[in-house]
C-alpha cells in the first residue's frame, strides 16, 4: 500500500488524523469500555485540561510528564498492548489544550505520543519501540509516566526522578506482572491460550483436572486489565471458559473444557502457550488421543499360558471388567517389558484373531467373526422391528427455515437414497403456515426433530461498509513573454512605415506622440493609434480556461522616439482534493447483497436492419458482497466494488471512467482491511522557444515559454464487516 498523497500547503494534516484513527481502532475493545461513569461526562463538564507533554531519559528509563491545568483526583486508567507496542492512558473529564494531536519525542524506547479527544475525555497513546512495563504517579498538577527500558518492573517516580510509593500502576508489593492474555482458535480446532510473561524465568505450575486445565504463575501478579472471564464457547473449540484471577501471591489461570480433549503446554522465550485439542471418540478403543497408549506400564513373561489367563492378568492390572466368550481358547507365549497394559491387550487380541466391544468399563472379548455375526443379526432384527413398529404423527413448526427446503430431505424431490424417513414414513409440507406434518416410527421422528433443531436457527447478519478514497494533488505552472520594438521617427518623418523582421507591418504616419499604452506593442499619437510590432510572441498558456496574468514594461530613448516593449505572463494552479464514497449494506450470512447508485447514459447503436436504437450503460457506485461468518468470529467476504463516473465526451457519447475491485478476503469482526490501491503520478515539462536565442542564459527566458505539470492521484479501497449482534429477548 502506497502512502497517501500529502496536500502541498498542509502536508500532514488530513492524513495524520486518518492514520491516528486507524491506530486507535487497533486498541483493545475492553479498554475503551473500562471508563468509569464520571468519565462519560459531557464536554461542558470538563474540569481539567492537558497543557503540555514533555519527556526525558534517566538511565534506561523514560520519564514522561503530563502537565494538567488542575491536580488530578485519581490516576488515569491505562493499558498496554504488545503488537504494536503501545501504552495508553485514559483521562476522564479532561480536554486537550496542547494544540497538537501528534508529538514526536524519540527519547529512548519512546517514539511519539498521540492525543485524541472524544467528548470530554482524552486518550494518550505512547508508541514504543518494544513492549515494556510502565508505572504512573501523581505529582502535583502533573501525571508522571515511567517506562522501564530495562525490561523489568517499572517504578513510578516524580518530576525530580525520586521514587513515588503511592499510586504506582502496575504492581503492588513490587511483584512482576503478566503482560498480556489472549485466546484464539487453532487450525485444527484446538483452543489456544497465549500468555505473555514478564520474563522467561517465571515459574509455571500446570496440572490437568477433570474439568480442564489449571495454570499457576508463581510469584507473579495480574494487572486489573487482565482480570477477566472469557466466554469462548462460540469459537468451536473444546474450551468453554478462560478465567484469570489473583491467587494469593500467585496468578491462577483456569481453562474449562468440554467433551474429549487433551492438552499440551510449551514455552517460547517469554510466551507460554496452552493448547487444548479435541479428540474424536472411537467406542471400541480403550484410550483416546494422539499420544497412543497411555495405560500403566507392566512386564509380562508367559510361557505357553492360556489366553483366558493372560486376559485375566491384564484385567487385574487395568481395573476393567472383562467378559470372555466361550469360543475364546488356545495358548500363547508372551514376553513384554515395560509396555502399557492397553498395548499388551491389543497384542493379545491381534495374536489370537480376537476383537472387543466396550460398554462403559466392561469389555466383551470374542473372535472377530462371532462379533460381526452378532452385530449383523442385531441390525436385521432392528429392521424387522421397524417394519412392524406402529407409526406416529407429529407437527413441526418452522421459524426461520422454509418448509420447501425439506422436500429433498423427505425424498419428495430428487434422489430417494438421501431420504431421512423410513420406507413407511411420509411427510406433508404446508408452505402457507410453514409447517411439516410427518408420519413415521418414533426413532425417525426423533431424527427429524434433531435435524430441525440444528437447521431451523436464526441466520446471523453482517453489516458491510466499503470506503473508496480518491486523493489528488495537482500543480501546474506556465511562464511566457512578448517582446516588441517601435521607432517613432518614421511617423514624424513622413515615411510610409518602418519594418523590423518579416512579421513587421507598416506603421501609418500621424501627428505628435502623446504617450505609450499599457499593452505591449500599441503606441498612441494625437491623430490616431496603431499596433506595434511583436517579433517575439510566446505568452503563457491558459489553465482550465483561466487567462494568465501579465506585466508590461516599455523602455524608450531620451527623445522618446524609440521604444522597446516587454510583456511577461505567468499562471500557476495548485490544488488538492479528496473524494470519499462510503456504500454500506446489511445481509444475512452467505447471502448475496447488492447496492448501487448512479446514472444511465444513452447510446445510439445500429441494429441488424440498419436502423438505430437507444441502449443505456450504467455509470454508478456499486457494492456487491457475499459474507461468510467463520466459527472463530471472522468474516470471509466475496466483494465486488465499482466506482464509475462520467468521463470525457466523444463523438459516440460520453466515456465512462471505471474503478473496479473484485476479490475475496478474510477480515476480523469490526476490522478494516485495504482491498487495493492505485497510485499515479504525472510529471510533464514543456518548453517552446526561439532557436538559439531561447538557449541564451538569463536572456533566453525572453525568447521561450515554459509549462510544468506535476499531478498525483491515489485510489484506496477499504472494507469493514461488522457482525450484527443478535437481539436479546426481554421479559
PDB file of C-alpha atoms in Angstrom, residues 151-414:
ATOM      1  CA  UNK A 151      12.550  -4.716  30.663  1.00  0.00           C
ATOM      2  CA  UNK A 152      11.940  -5.181  34.381  1.00  0.00           C
ATOM      3  CA  UNK A 153       9.285  -3.851  36.705  1.00  0.00           C
ATOM      4  CA  UNK A 154       8.738  -0.116  36.382  1.00  0.00           C
ATOM      5  CA  UNK A 155       8.758   2.063  39.500  1.00  0.00           C
ATOM      6  CA  UNK A 156       6.892   5.354  39.493  1.00  0.00           C
ATOM      7  CA  UNK A 157       8.952   8.499  40.078  1.00  0.00           C
ATOM      8  CA  UNK A 158       8.180  12.181  40.466  1.00  0.00           C
ATOM      9  CA  UNK A 159       9.371  15.037  38.236  1.00  0.00           C
ATOM     10  CA  UNK A 160      12.743  15.132  40.011  1.00  0.00           C
ATOM     11  CA  UNK A 161      13.336  11.412  39.493  1.00  0.00           C
ATOM     12  CA  UNK A 162      12.679  10.326  43.100  1.00  0.00           C
ATOM     13  CA  UNK A 163      10.605   7.135  43.620  1.00  0.00           C
ATOM     14  CA  UNK A 164       6.919   7.575  44.424  1.00  0.00           C
ATOM     15  CA  UNK A 165       5.409   4.903  46.621  1.00  0.00           C
ATOM     16  CA  UNK A 166       1.752   5.819  46.260  1.00  0.00           C
ATOM     17  CA  UNK A 167      -0.243   5.034  43.161  1.00  0.00           C
ATOM     18  CA  UNK A 168       2.347   3.154  41.120  1.00  0.00           C
ATOM     19  CA  UNK A 169       0.425   1.442  38.365  1.00  0.00           C
ATOM     20  CA  UNK A 170       1.252  -1.714  37.518  1.00  0.00           C
ATOM     21  CA  UNK A 171       2.236  -3.562  40.658  1.00  0.00           C
ATOM     22  CA  UNK A 172       1.555  -3.786  44.312  1.00  0.00           C
ATOM     23  CA  UNK A 173       4.306  -5.088  46.544  1.00  0.00           C
ATOM     24  CA  UNK A 174       6.966  -4.953  43.823  1.00  0.00           C
ATOM     25  CA  UNK A 175       5.861  -8.195  42.118  1.00  0.00           C
ATOM     26  CA  UNK A 176       6.260  -8.855  38.423  1.00  0.00           C
ATOM     27  CA  UNK A 177       3.058  -8.795  36.332  1.00  0.00           C
ATOM     28  CA  UNK A 178       1.735 -10.762  33.404  1.00  0.00           C
ATOM     29  CA  UNK A 179       1.846  -8.628  30.261  1.00  0.00           C
ATOM     30  CA  UNK A 180      -0.976  -9.988  28.127  1.00  0.00           C
ATOM     31  CA  UNK A 181      -3.508 -12.794  27.839  1.00  0.00           C
ATOM     32  CA  UNK A 182      -5.119 -13.874  24.580  1.00  0.00           C
ATOM     33  CA  UNK A 183      -7.308 -16.693  23.222  1.00  0.00           C
ATOM     34  CA  UNK A 184      -7.508 -17.877  19.640  1.00  0.00           C
ATOM     35  CA  UNK A 185      -8.666 -20.881  17.606  1.00  0.00           C
ATOM     36  CA  UNK A 186      -6.019 -23.096  16.039  1.00  0.00           C
ATOM     37  CA  UNK A 187      -6.021 -24.507  12.522  1.00  0.00           C
ATOM     38  CA  UNK A 188      -7.176 -27.960  13.730  1.00  0.00           C
ATOM     39  CA  UNK A 189      -9.937 -26.724  16.011  1.00  0.00           C
ATOM     40  CA  UNK A 190      -7.853 -26.548  19.176  1.00  0.00           C
ATOM     41  CA  UNK A 191      -8.322 -23.799  21.736  1.00  0.00           C
ATOM     42  CA  UNK A 192      -5.076 -21.863  22.219  1.00  0.00           C
ATOM     43  CA  UNK A 193      -4.396 -19.665  25.252  1.00  0.00           C
ATOM     44  CA  UNK A 194      -1.343 -17.417  24.836  1.00  0.00           C
ATOM     45  CA  UNK A 195       0.160 -15.725  27.910  1.00  0.00           C
ATOM     46  CA  UNK A 196       2.912 -13.105  27.683  1.00  0.00           C
ATOM     47  CA  UNK A 197       5.187 -13.472  30.726  1.00  0.00           C
ATOM     48  CA  UNK A 198       7.208 -10.604  32.237  1.00  0.00           C
ATOM     49  CA  UNK A 199      10.398 -12.648  31.657  1.00  0.00           C
ATOM     50  CA  UNK A 200      11.459 -16.184  30.773  1.00  0.00           C
ATOM     51  CA  UNK A 201      12.273 -17.076  34.396  1.00  0.00           C
ATOM     52  CA  UNK A 202       8.673 -17.204  35.675  1.00  0.00           C
ATOM     53  CA  UNK A 203       7.858 -20.486  37.421  1.00  0.00           C
ATOM     54  CA  UNK A 204       4.701 -22.089  35.983  1.00  0.00           C
ATOM     55  CA  UNK A 205       2.718 -24.949  37.541  1.00  0.00           C
ATOM     56  CA  UNK A 206       0.373 -26.725  35.071  1.00  0.00           C
ATOM     57  CA  UNK A 207      -1.985 -29.505  36.099  1.00  0.00           C
ATOM     58  CA  UNK A 208      -4.924 -31.213  34.454  1.00  0.00           C
ATOM     59  CA  UNK A 209      -8.253 -31.568  36.223  1.00  0.00           C
ATOM     60  CA  UNK A 210     -11.451 -33.464  35.270  1.00  0.00           C
ATOM     61  CA  UNK A 211     -12.982 -30.204  34.021  1.00  0.00           C
ATOM     62  CA  UNK A 212      -9.990 -28.563  32.371  1.00  0.00           C
ATOM     63  CA  UNK A 213      -6.510 -27.183  32.967  1.00  0.00           C
ATOM     64  CA  UNK A 214      -5.267 -25.052  35.877  1.00  0.00           C
ATOM     65  CA  UNK A 215      -2.114 -22.947  35.459  1.00  0.00           C
ATOM     66  CA  UNK A 216      -0.455 -21.145  38.412  1.00  0.00           C
ATOM     67  CA  UNK A 217       2.125 -18.420  37.757  1.00  0.00           C
ATOM     68  CA  UNK A 218       4.204 -18.369  40.903  1.00  0.00           C
ATOM     69  CA  UNK A 219       5.248 -15.050  42.482  1.00  0.00           C
ATOM     70  CA  UNK A 220       3.550 -13.190  39.619  1.00  0.00           C
ATOM     71  CA  UNK A 221       0.783 -10.595  39.816  1.00  0.00           C
ATOM     72  CA  UNK A 222      -2.113  -9.828  37.475  1.00  0.00           C
ATOM     73  CA  UNK A 223      -2.979  -6.300  36.241  1.00  0.00           C
ATOM     74  CA  UNK A 224      -6.545  -5.080  36.573  1.00  0.00           C
ATOM     75  CA  UNK A 225      -6.985  -5.081  32.793  1.00  0.00           C
ATOM     76  CA  UNK A 226      -6.243  -8.836  32.600  1.00  0.00           C
ATOM     77  CA  UNK A 227      -8.606  -9.900  35.411  1.00  0.00           C
ATOM     78  CA  UNK A 228     -11.325 -11.316  33.228  1.00  0.00           C
ATOM     79  CA  UNK A 229     -13.662 -14.216  32.496  1.00  0.00           C
ATOM     80  CA  UNK A 230     -13.743 -15.016  28.785  1.00  0.00           C
ATOM     81  CA  UNK A 231     -16.685 -16.961  27.341  1.00  0.00           C
ATOM     82  CA  UNK A 232     -15.132 -18.568  24.251  1.00  0.00           C
ATOM     83  CA  UNK A 233     -17.742 -21.248  23.598  1.00  0.00           C
ATOM     84  CA  UNK A 234     -18.629 -19.743  20.187  1.00  0.00           C
ATOM     85  CA  UNK A 235     -15.123 -20.384  18.801  1.00  0.00           C
ATOM     86  CA  UNK A 236     -15.906 -24.070  18.155  1.00  0.00           C
ATOM     87  CA  UNK A 237     -13.115 -25.471  20.340  1.00  0.00           C
ATOM     88  CA  UNK A 238     -13.169 -27.742  23.433  1.00  0.00           C
ATOM     89  CA  UNK A 239     -12.555 -24.646  25.602  1.00  0.00           C
ATOM     90  CA  UNK A 240     -15.667 -23.047  27.102  1.00  0.00           C
ATOM     91  CA  UNK A 241     -14.330 -20.528  29.653  1.00  0.00           C
ATOM     92  CA  UNK A 242     -10.980 -18.918  30.423  1.00  0.00           C
ATOM     93  CA  UNK A 243     -10.697 -17.249  33.831  1.00  0.00           C
ATOM     94  CA  UNK A 244      -7.708 -15.324  35.191  1.00  0.00           C
ATOM     95  CA  UNK A 245      -7.725 -14.197  38.850  1.00  0.00           C
ATOM     96  CA  UNK A 246      -5.155 -13.393  41.566  1.00  0.00           C
ATOM     97  CA  UNK A 247      -4.493 -16.346  43.882  1.00  0.00           C
ATOM     98  CA  UNK A 248      -2.592 -15.186  46.937  1.00  0.00           C
ATOM     99  CA  UNK A 249       0.796 -14.011  45.749  1.00  0.00           C
ATOM    100  CA  UNK A 250       0.336 -16.013  42.538  1.00  0.00           C
ATOM    101  CA  UNK A 251      -1.902 -15.722  39.479  1.00  0.00           C
ATOM    102  CA  UNK A 252      -4.263 -18.584  38.590  1.00  0.00           C
ATOM    103  CA  UNK A 253      -5.468 -19.261  35.065  1.00  0.00           C
ATOM    104  CA  UNK A 254      -8.372 -21.722  34.802  1.00  0.00           C
ATOM    105  CA  UNK A 255      -9.302 -23.235  31.428  1.00  0.00           C
ATOM    106  CA  UNK A 256     -12.644 -25.071  31.455  1.00  0.00           C
ATOM    107  CA  UNK A 257     -13.059 -27.635  28.656  1.00  0.00           C
ATOM    108  CA  UNK A 258     -15.858 -29.901  27.480  1.00  0.00           C
ATOM    109  CA  UNK A 259     -16.037 -33.201  25.607  1.00  0.00           C
ATOM    110  CA  UNK A 260     -12.978 -35.318  24.917  1.00  0.00           C
ATOM    111  CA  UNK A 261      -9.736 -33.367  24.808  1.00  0.00           C
ATOM    112  CA  UNK A 262      -6.050 -33.387  25.613  1.00  0.00           C
ATOM    113  CA  UNK A 263      -3.697 -30.556  26.486  1.00  0.00           C
ATOM    114  CA  UNK A 264      -0.150 -29.617  25.554  1.00  0.00           C
ATOM    115  CA  UNK A 265       1.900 -26.785  27.071  1.00  0.00           C
ATOM    116  CA  UNK A 266       5.076 -25.224  25.717  1.00  0.00           C
ATOM    117  CA  UNK A 267       7.019 -22.022  26.294  1.00  0.00           C
ATOM    118  CA  UNK A 268       8.969 -19.911  23.770  1.00  0.00           C
ATOM    119  CA  UNK A 269      11.081 -17.251  25.449  1.00  0.00           C
ATOM    120  CA  UNK A 270       8.537 -15.104  27.353  1.00  0.00           C
ATOM    121  CA  UNK A 271       5.421 -16.605  25.757  1.00  0.00           C
ATOM    122  CA  UNK A 272       3.527 -19.542  27.280  1.00  0.00           C
ATOM    123  CA  UNK A 273       1.094 -21.426  25.020  1.00  0.00           C
ATOM    124  CA  UNK A 274      -1.562 -23.873  26.278  1.00  0.00           C
ATOM    125  CA  UNK A 275      -3.273 -25.923  23.531  1.00  0.00           C
ATOM    126  CA  UNK A 276      -6.475 -27.851  24.295  1.00  0.00           C
ATOM    127  CA  UNK A 277      -7.040 -30.238  21.369  1.00  0.00           C
ATOM    128  CA  UNK A 278     -10.283 -32.090  20.600  1.00  0.00           C
ATOM    129  CA  UNK A 279     -10.316 -35.912  20.471  1.00  0.00           C
ATOM    130  CA  UNK A 280     -12.557 -37.944  18.205  1.00  0.00           C
ATOM    131  CA  UNK A 281     -14.037 -40.797  20.207  1.00  0.00           C
ATOM    132  CA  UNK A 282     -13.811 -44.380  18.983  1.00  0.00           C
ATOM    133  CA  UNK A 283     -16.109 -46.540  21.130  1.00  0.00           C
ATOM    134  CA  UNK A 284     -14.022 -49.646  20.504  1.00  0.00           C
ATOM    135  CA  UNK A 285     -10.730 -48.156  21.735  1.00  0.00           C
ATOM    136  CA  UNK A 286      -9.641 -48.231  25.321  1.00  0.00           C
ATOM    137  CA  UNK A 287      -7.694 -44.944  25.197  1.00  0.00           C
ATOM    138  CA  UNK A 288      -8.192 -41.762  23.205  1.00  0.00           C
ATOM    139  CA  UNK A 289      -5.763 -39.152  21.962  1.00  0.00           C
ATOM    140  CA  UNK A 290      -2.811 -38.678  19.686  1.00  0.00           C
ATOM    141  CA  UNK A 291      -0.390 -39.881  22.346  1.00  0.00           C
ATOM    142  CA  UNK A 292      -1.348 -43.535  21.688  1.00  0.00           C
ATOM    143  CA  UNK A 293      -1.292 -45.998  24.590  1.00  0.00           C
ATOM    144  CA  UNK A 294      -1.410 -44.353  27.991  1.00  0.00           C
ATOM    145  CA  UNK A 295      -2.044 -47.257  30.341  1.00  0.00           C
ATOM    146  CA  UNK A 296       0.119 -48.198  33.273  1.00  0.00           C
ATOM    147  CA  UNK A 297       3.316 -49.905  32.140  1.00  0.00           C
ATOM    148  CA  UNK A 298       3.900 -53.524  33.091  1.00  0.00           C
ATOM    149  CA  UNK A 299       6.103 -56.507  32.214  1.00  0.00           C
ATOM    150  CA  UNK A 300       4.877 -59.988  31.167  1.00  0.00           C
ATOM    151  CA  UNK A 301       6.773 -63.247  30.716  1.00  0.00           C
ATOM    152  CA  UNK A 302       4.298 -66.020  29.887  1.00  0.00           C
ATOM    153  CA  UNK A 303       5.349 -69.405  28.559  1.00  0.00           C
ATOM    154  CA  UNK A 304       2.566 -71.379  26.874  1.00  0.00           C
ATOM    155  CA  UNK A 305      -0.119 -69.792  29.035  1.00  0.00           C
ATOM    156  CA  UNK A 306      -3.867 -69.914  28.292  1.00  0.00           C
ATOM    157  CA  UNK A 307      -5.328 -66.833  26.574  1.00  0.00           C
ATOM    158  CA  UNK A 308      -8.010 -66.551  29.254  1.00  0.00           C
ATOM    159  CA  UNK A 309      -5.324 -66.422  31.979  1.00  0.00           C
ATOM    160  CA  UNK A 310      -3.422 -63.644  30.142  1.00  0.00           C
ATOM    161  CA  UNK A 311      -6.633 -61.606  29.759  1.00  0.00           C
ATOM    162  CA  UNK A 312      -7.389 -62.102  33.450  1.00  0.00           C
ATOM    163  CA  UNK A 313      -3.937 -60.755  34.385  1.00  0.00           C
ATOM    164  CA  UNK A 314      -4.493 -57.645  32.255  1.00  0.00           C
ATOM    165  CA  UNK A 315      -7.949 -57.169  33.827  1.00  0.00           C
ATOM    166  CA  UNK A 316      -6.466 -57.260  37.325  1.00  0.00           C
ATOM    167  CA  UNK A 317      -3.963 -54.501  36.464  1.00  0.00           C
ATOM    168  CA  UNK A 318      -6.274 -52.248  34.427  1.00  0.00           C
ATOM    169  CA  UNK A 319      -9.267 -52.497  36.755  1.00  0.00           C
ATOM    170  CA  UNK A 320     -11.630 -53.216  33.833  1.00  0.00           C
ATOM    171  CA  UNK A 321     -14.309 -55.873  33.803  1.00  0.00           C
ATOM    172  CA  UNK A 322     -13.605 -58.382  31.022  1.00  0.00           C
ATOM    173  CA  UNK A 323     -16.173 -60.873  29.748  1.00  0.00           C
ATOM    174  CA  UNK A 324     -14.668 -63.573  27.553  1.00  0.00           C
ATOM    175  CA  UNK A 325     -16.704 -65.577  25.051  1.00  0.00           C
ATOM    176  CA  UNK A 326     -16.809 -69.370  25.377  1.00  0.00           C
ATOM    177  CA  UNK A 327     -15.221 -69.638  21.943  1.00  0.00           C
ATOM    178  CA  UNK A 328     -12.009 -67.955  23.164  1.00  0.00           C
ATOM    179  CA  UNK A 329      -9.420 -70.689  23.657  1.00  0.00           C
ATOM    180  CA  UNK A 330      -5.796 -71.638  22.994  1.00  0.00           C
ATOM    181  CA  UNK A 331      -2.411 -70.868  24.491  1.00  0.00           C
ATOM    182  CA  UNK A 332       0.277 -68.260  23.769  1.00  0.00           C
ATOM    183  CA  UNK A 333       3.794 -67.317  24.768  1.00  0.00           C
ATOM    184  CA  UNK A 334       4.172 -63.665  25.710  1.00  0.00           C
ATOM    185  CA  UNK A 335       7.221 -61.689  26.803  1.00  0.00           C
ATOM    186  CA  UNK A 336       6.717 -57.929  27.255  1.00  0.00           C
ATOM    187  CA  UNK A 337       8.810 -55.469  29.242  1.00  0.00           C
ATOM    188  CA  UNK A 338       7.630 -52.006  30.332  1.00  0.00           C
ATOM    189  CA  UNK A 339       4.651 -51.973  27.975  1.00  0.00           C
ATOM    190  CA  UNK A 340       1.360 -50.113  28.671  1.00  0.00           C
ATOM    191  CA  UNK A 341      -1.377 -52.554  29.594  1.00  0.00           C
ATOM    192  CA  UNK A 342      -3.706 -51.322  26.817  1.00  0.00           C
ATOM    193  CA  UNK A 343      -0.991 -52.058  24.240  1.00  0.00           C
ATOM    194  CA  UNK A 344      -0.463 -55.508  25.757  1.00  0.00           C
ATOM    195  CA  UNK A 345      -4.188 -56.171  25.404  1.00  0.00           C
ATOM    196  CA  UNK A 346      -4.119 -55.200  21.711  1.00  0.00           C
ATOM    197  CA  UNK A 347      -1.155 -57.509  21.141  1.00  0.00           C
ATOM    198  CA  UNK A 348      -3.018 -60.461  22.673  1.00  0.00           C
ATOM    199  CA  UNK A 349      -6.170 -59.759  20.636  1.00  0.00           C
ATOM    200  CA  UNK A 350      -4.261 -59.455  17.358  1.00  0.00           C
ATOM    201  CA  UNK A 351      -2.236 -62.614  18.022  1.00  0.00           C
ATOM    202  CA  UNK A 352      -5.345 -64.779  18.525  1.00  0.00           C
ATOM    203  CA  UNK A 353      -7.702 -63.099  15.973  1.00  0.00           C
ATOM    204  CA  UNK A 354      -9.927 -61.609  18.654  1.00  0.00           C
ATOM    205  CA  UNK A 355     -11.784 -58.311  18.905  1.00  0.00           C
ATOM    206  CA  UNK A 356     -13.558 -56.416  21.654  1.00  0.00           C
ATOM    207  CA  UNK A 357     -16.593 -54.243  22.252  1.00  0.00           C
ATOM    208  CA  UNK A 358     -16.568 -51.700  25.070  1.00  0.00           C
ATOM    209  CA  UNK A 359     -19.551 -50.648  27.157  1.00  0.00           C
ATOM    210  CA  UNK A 360     -18.506 -48.302  29.945  1.00  0.00           C
ATOM    211  CA  UNK A 361     -15.797 -50.123  31.903  1.00  0.00           C
ATOM    212  CA  UNK A 362     -16.905 -53.569  30.673  1.00  0.00           C
ATOM    213  CA  UNK A 363     -15.112 -55.307  27.805  1.00  0.00           C
ATOM    214  CA  UNK A 364     -16.613 -58.163  25.827  1.00  0.00           C
ATOM    215  CA  UNK A 365     -13.908 -60.181  24.039  1.00  0.00           C
ATOM    216  CA  UNK A 366     -14.715 -62.710  21.335  1.00  0.00           C
ATOM    217  CA  UNK A 367     -13.464 -63.838  17.879  1.00  0.00           C
ATOM    218  CA  UNK A 368     -13.979 -61.203  15.175  1.00  0.00           C
ATOM    219  CA  UNK A 369     -16.313 -63.437  13.100  1.00  0.00           C
ATOM    220  CA  UNK A 370     -18.511 -64.043  16.132  1.00  0.00           C
ATOM    221  CA  UNK A 371     -18.821 -60.321  16.877  1.00  0.00           C
ATOM    222  CA  UNK A 372     -19.613 -59.434  13.258  1.00  0.00           C
ATOM    223  CA  UNK A 373     -22.255 -62.170  13.025  1.00  0.00           C
ATOM    224  CA  UNK A 374     -23.902 -60.995  16.222  1.00  0.00           C
ATOM    225  CA  UNK A 375     -23.990 -57.355  15.074  1.00  0.00           C
ATOM    226  CA  UNK A 376     -25.463 -58.380  11.713  1.00  0.00           C
ATOM    227  CA  UNK A 377     -28.262 -60.271  13.458  1.00  0.00           C
ATOM    228  CA  UNK A 378     -28.983 -57.249  15.648  1.00  0.00           C
ATOM    229  CA  UNK A 379     -29.291 -54.993  12.611  1.00  0.00           C
ATOM    230  CA  UNK A 380     -31.651 -57.438  10.877  1.00  0.00           C
ATOM    231  CA  UNK A 381     -33.789 -57.612  13.988  1.00  0.00           C
ATOM    232  CA  UNK A 382     -33.983 -53.828  14.153  1.00  0.00           C
ATOM    233  CA  UNK A 383     -35.087 -53.703  10.512  1.00  0.00           C
ATOM    234  CA  UNK A 384     -37.823 -56.253  11.174  1.00  0.00           C
ATOM    235  CA  UNK A 385     -38.984 -54.346  14.230  1.00  0.00           C
ATOM    236  CA  UNK A 386     -39.090 -51.132  12.184  1.00  0.00           C
ATOM    237  CA  UNK A 387     -41.398 -52.851   9.670  1.00  0.00           C
ATOM    238  CA  UNK A 388     -43.768 -53.851  12.465  1.00  0.00           C
ATOM    239  CA  UNK A 389     -43.462 -50.813  14.766  1.00  0.00           C
ATOM    240  CA  UNK A 390     -46.604 -48.635  14.852  1.00  0.00           C
ATOM    241  CA  UNK A 391     -46.448 -45.279  13.093  1.00  0.00           C
ATOM    242  CA  UNK A 392     -46.822 -41.920  14.839  1.00  0.00           C
ATOM    243  CA  UNK A 393     -47.548 -38.438  13.514  1.00  0.00           C
ATOM    244  CA  UNK A 394     -46.089 -35.129  14.628  1.00  0.00           C
ATOM    245  CA  UNK A 395     -46.354 -31.499  13.516  1.00  0.00           C
ATOM    246  CA  UNK A 396     -43.188 -29.386  13.328  1.00  0.00           C
ATOM    247  CA  UNK A 397     -43.432 -25.588  13.178  1.00  0.00           C
ATOM    248  CA  UNK A 398     -40.513 -23.931  11.384  1.00  0.00           C
ATOM    249  CA  UNK A 399     -39.458 -20.436  12.435  1.00  0.00           C
ATOM    250  CA  UNK A 400     -36.550 -19.470  10.163  1.00  0.00           C
ATOM    251  CA  UNK A 401     -36.168 -22.234   7.587  1.00  0.00           C
ATOM    252  CA  UNK A 402     -38.596 -22.538   4.663  1.00  0.00           C
ATOM    253  CA  UNK A 403     -40.674 -25.706   4.599  1.00  0.00           C
ATOM    254  CA  UNK A 404     -39.893 -26.335   0.903  1.00  0.00           C
ATOM    255  CA  UNK A 405     -36.234 -26.835   1.853  1.00  0.00           C
ATOM    256  CA  UNK A 406     -37.153 -30.234   3.367  1.00  0.00           C
ATOM    257  CA  UNK A 407     -38.540 -31.729   0.140  1.00  0.00           C
ATOM    258  CA  UNK A 408     -35.235 -33.383  -0.734  1.00  0.00           C
ATOM    259  CA  UNK A 409     -34.660 -34.487   2.865  1.00  0.00           C
ATOM    260  CA  UNK A 410     -38.010 -36.278   2.903  1.00  0.00           C
ATOM    261  CA  UNK A 411     -37.440 -37.797  -0.544  1.00  0.00           C
ATOM    262  CA  UNK A 412     -40.225 -35.775  -2.186  1.00  0.00           C
ATOM    263  CA  UNK A 413     -37.779 -34.478  -4.816  1.00  0.00           C
ATOM    264  CA  UNK A 414     -34.535 -35.751  -6.225  1.00  0.00           C
TER     265      UNK A 414
END
